[in-house]
Amino acid sequence: MKSPDWDHFRFFLALVDAATLTGAARALGVEHTTVARRIDTLESALNVRLFDRFPKGWALTSDGESMVPHARQLEADMHALMRATTGSVALQGVVRVSAPPAITTYLLAPHLQKALRHLPEIEIELLAQSRLVDLTRREADIALRFQRPSSPGLAIRTVAAINYGLYAHRRYLKNRSPDAWEFLGYNDGLLDTPQQKWLDDIKGDRRYRLRSNDLSVLFEAANAGEGVAVLPDYFERRTSGLVRIASPACPVKRKLWIVLHEDVRRTARVRAVADAIIALFALVENEPKQS
């Protein structure tokens, strides 16, 4: 038996996870023929058939199924090795930061580079993502999340408490009584967020004028005078025609967590960026709001 290239196991696991060649190819950013060729090479090196090829897809053989936990362990060991070796790299290189889209757009993008002026050799990759990234697989180095992760091996800390309130453009509210308000809210995919649940409770018989899965869309629609939206208070720091509606007052306050893998936290550049983000939120918290 030849010694297989370790990278072939990455293609093996991608096909296991995606269940189709096209899905695995999409996840890896390659052509489906490349995935098939890598699997053929791995099978040849191991002298074992890992997948049965059917017209409608590939299915793991019993030998392939027994290979999966070993491949998972190999993947975990390789990621741990990569995290450990990056710890000795100086304050330079790429740091990937994953955060909810609105946090990325309205807080990190305008302020983070200023907070990193003392680290000119670090390049930031901002990932505007609502989904929970897998830090163990190095999908990101740092994650900001409203949900506190429960996975082991993570370093977690609160960086901010985000308050919410009702907002509308001043011209929308002018000569319009509260019983005539129309609302701007999340669509079906985000109905469980606490601010949306509160908005549903206070809306009563009044209607939604617009729904979206993107907070930036709701902000822009409210600023265009399309209706009333529940928004985080950091939007008050932006120049706009929005005014906060005093009553009813929104009681929602959400904790924002910064999350790092314990191994990555020891990497100098990642630790430096994490410290800058923590300092940034402390600064933004004390920044004067737009009048």
XYZ file of N, CA and C in Angstrom, residues 163-184 198-199 202-203 206 222-223 225-233 235-236 240-252 289-290:
165
model
N -28.513 47.554 22.780
C -29.890 47.943 23.082
C -30.666 48.173 21.783
N -31.970 47.985 21.850
C -32.834 48.148 20.685
C -33.933 49.164 20.994
N -34.484 49.729 19.934
C -35.581 50.667 20.098
C -36.365 50.804 18.812
N -37.503 51.460 18.889
C -38.314 51.747 17.705
C -37.807 53.021 17.043
N -37.643 52.972 15.720
C -37.147 54.125 14.969
C -37.999 54.329 13.722
N -38.116 55.596 13.350
C -38.771 55.961 12.088
C -38.232 57.320 11.661
N -38.398 57.634 10.392
C -37.975 58.951 9.920
C -38.926 60.001 10.473
N -38.377 61.160 10.770
C -39.213 62.205 11.387
C -40.366 62.619 10.480
N -40.154 62.585 9.162
C -41.260 62.970 8.274
C -42.352 61.899 8.239
N -41.977 60.641 8.523
C -42.985 59.586 8.581
C -43.878 59.777 9.793
N -43.288 60.179 10.904
C -44.048 60.340 12.142
C -44.870 61.619 12.173
N -44.487 62.578 11.361
C -45.182 63.870 11.369
C -46.629 63.686 10.895
N -47.561 64.135 11.701
C -48.992 64.075 11.379
C -49.500 62.646 11.160
N -48.821 61.676 11.781
C -49.289 60.290 11.680
C -49.402 59.731 13.095
N -50.596 59.342 13.489
C -50.804 58.822 14.833
C -50.277 57.400 14.929
N -49.939 56.923 16.139
C -49.400 55.564 16.290
C -50.299 54.468 15.716
N -51.616 54.657 15.759
C -52.476 53.591 15.238
C -52.418 53.495 13.719
N -51.757 54.458 13.058
C -51.605 54.420 11.598
C -50.203 53.986 11.172
N -49.367 53.626 12.155
C -48.009 53.195 11.799
C -48.043 51.890 11.009
N -47.096 51.761 10.081
C -46.820 50.509 9.388
C -45.396 50.099 9.759
N -45.152 48.794 9.793
C -43.893 48.328 10.361
C -42.982 47.662 9.329
N -41.715 47.673 9.677
C -40.667 47.035 8.890
C -40.043 45.965 9.783
N -40.695 40.884 20.125
C -41.274 42.053 20.806
C -42.074 42.897 19.826
N -41.552 43.091 18.612
C -42.263 43.883 17.613
C -43.586 43.230 17.244
N -46.123 44.072 20.027
C -46.663 45.438 20.154
C -47.348 45.923 18.870
N -47.189 45.184 17.791
C -47.756 45.616 16.507
C -49.280 45.619 16.523
N -51.926 46.340 13.354
C -51.262 47.109 12.299
C -50.434 46.187 11.410
N -36.431 52.322 6.742
C -36.902 53.268 7.760
C -36.389 54.673 7.468
N -35.137 54.776 7.068
C -34.557 56.083 6.776
C -35.184 56.721 5.534
N -38.309 56.617 5.031
C -39.670 56.989 5.400
C -40.717 55.953 5.061
N -40.307 54.661 5.039
C -41.232 53.604 4.650
C -42.021 53.024 5.820
N -41.607 53.308 7.055
C -42.319 52.746 8.180
C -41.491 52.768 9.449
N -41.951 52.001 10.453
C -41.329 51.959 11.772
C -40.589 50.626 11.922
N -39.348 50.689 12.404
C -38.539 49.477 12.555
C -37.949 49.418 13.950
N -37.689 48.219 14.428
C -36.939 48.056 15.668
C -35.483 47.827 15.265
N -34.600 48.711 15.758
C -33.203 48.722 15.322
C -32.275 48.797 16.531
N -31.046 48.315 16.383
C -30.060 48.483 17.457
C -29.664 49.946 17.586
N -29.317 50.357 18.805
C -29.081 51.783 19.030
C -27.794 52.294 18.402
N -27.241 52.473 15.417
C -27.636 53.240 14.242
C -27.801 54.716 14.570
N -27.975 55.038 15.852
C -28.095 56.443 16.234
C -26.801 57.211 15.996
N -28.626 60.459 9.904
C -29.840 60.046 9.196
C -31.001 60.882 9.720
N -32.146 60.675 9.105
C -33.339 61.383 9.559
C -34.141 60.587 10.558
N -33.570 59.480 11.049
C -34.308 58.636 11.990
C -34.368 59.265 13.371
N -35.484 59.062 14.024
C -35.630 59.470 15.421
C -36.099 58.259 16.211
N -35.680 58.227 17.465
C -36.092 57.113 18.331
C -37.453 57.435 18.931
N -38.337 56.457 18.902
C -39.684 56.622 19.440
C -39.644 56.244 20.921
N -40.022 57.157 21.767
C -39.875 56.958 23.214
C -40.821 55.888 23.761
N -42.019 55.815 23.198
C -42.998 54.874 23.724
C -43.729 54.196 22.563
N -43.788 52.879 22.610
C -43.312 51.989 23.677
C -41.790 51.799 23.624
N -41.180 51.704 24.796
C -39.742 51.492 24.886
C -39.435 50.012 24.721
N -38.456 49.709 23.899
C -38.090 48.309 23.664
C -37.194 47.815 24.806
N -37.549 46.711 25.457
C -36.746 46.215 26.588
C -35.586 45.313 26.163
N -35.465 45.045 24.871
C -34.483 44.062 24.409
C -33.060 44.610 24.517
N -23.663 60.045 20.198
C -24.599 59.681 19.137
C -24.963 60.917 18.336
N -25.406 60.659 17.068
C -25.834 61.750 16.211
C -27.133 62.332 16.755
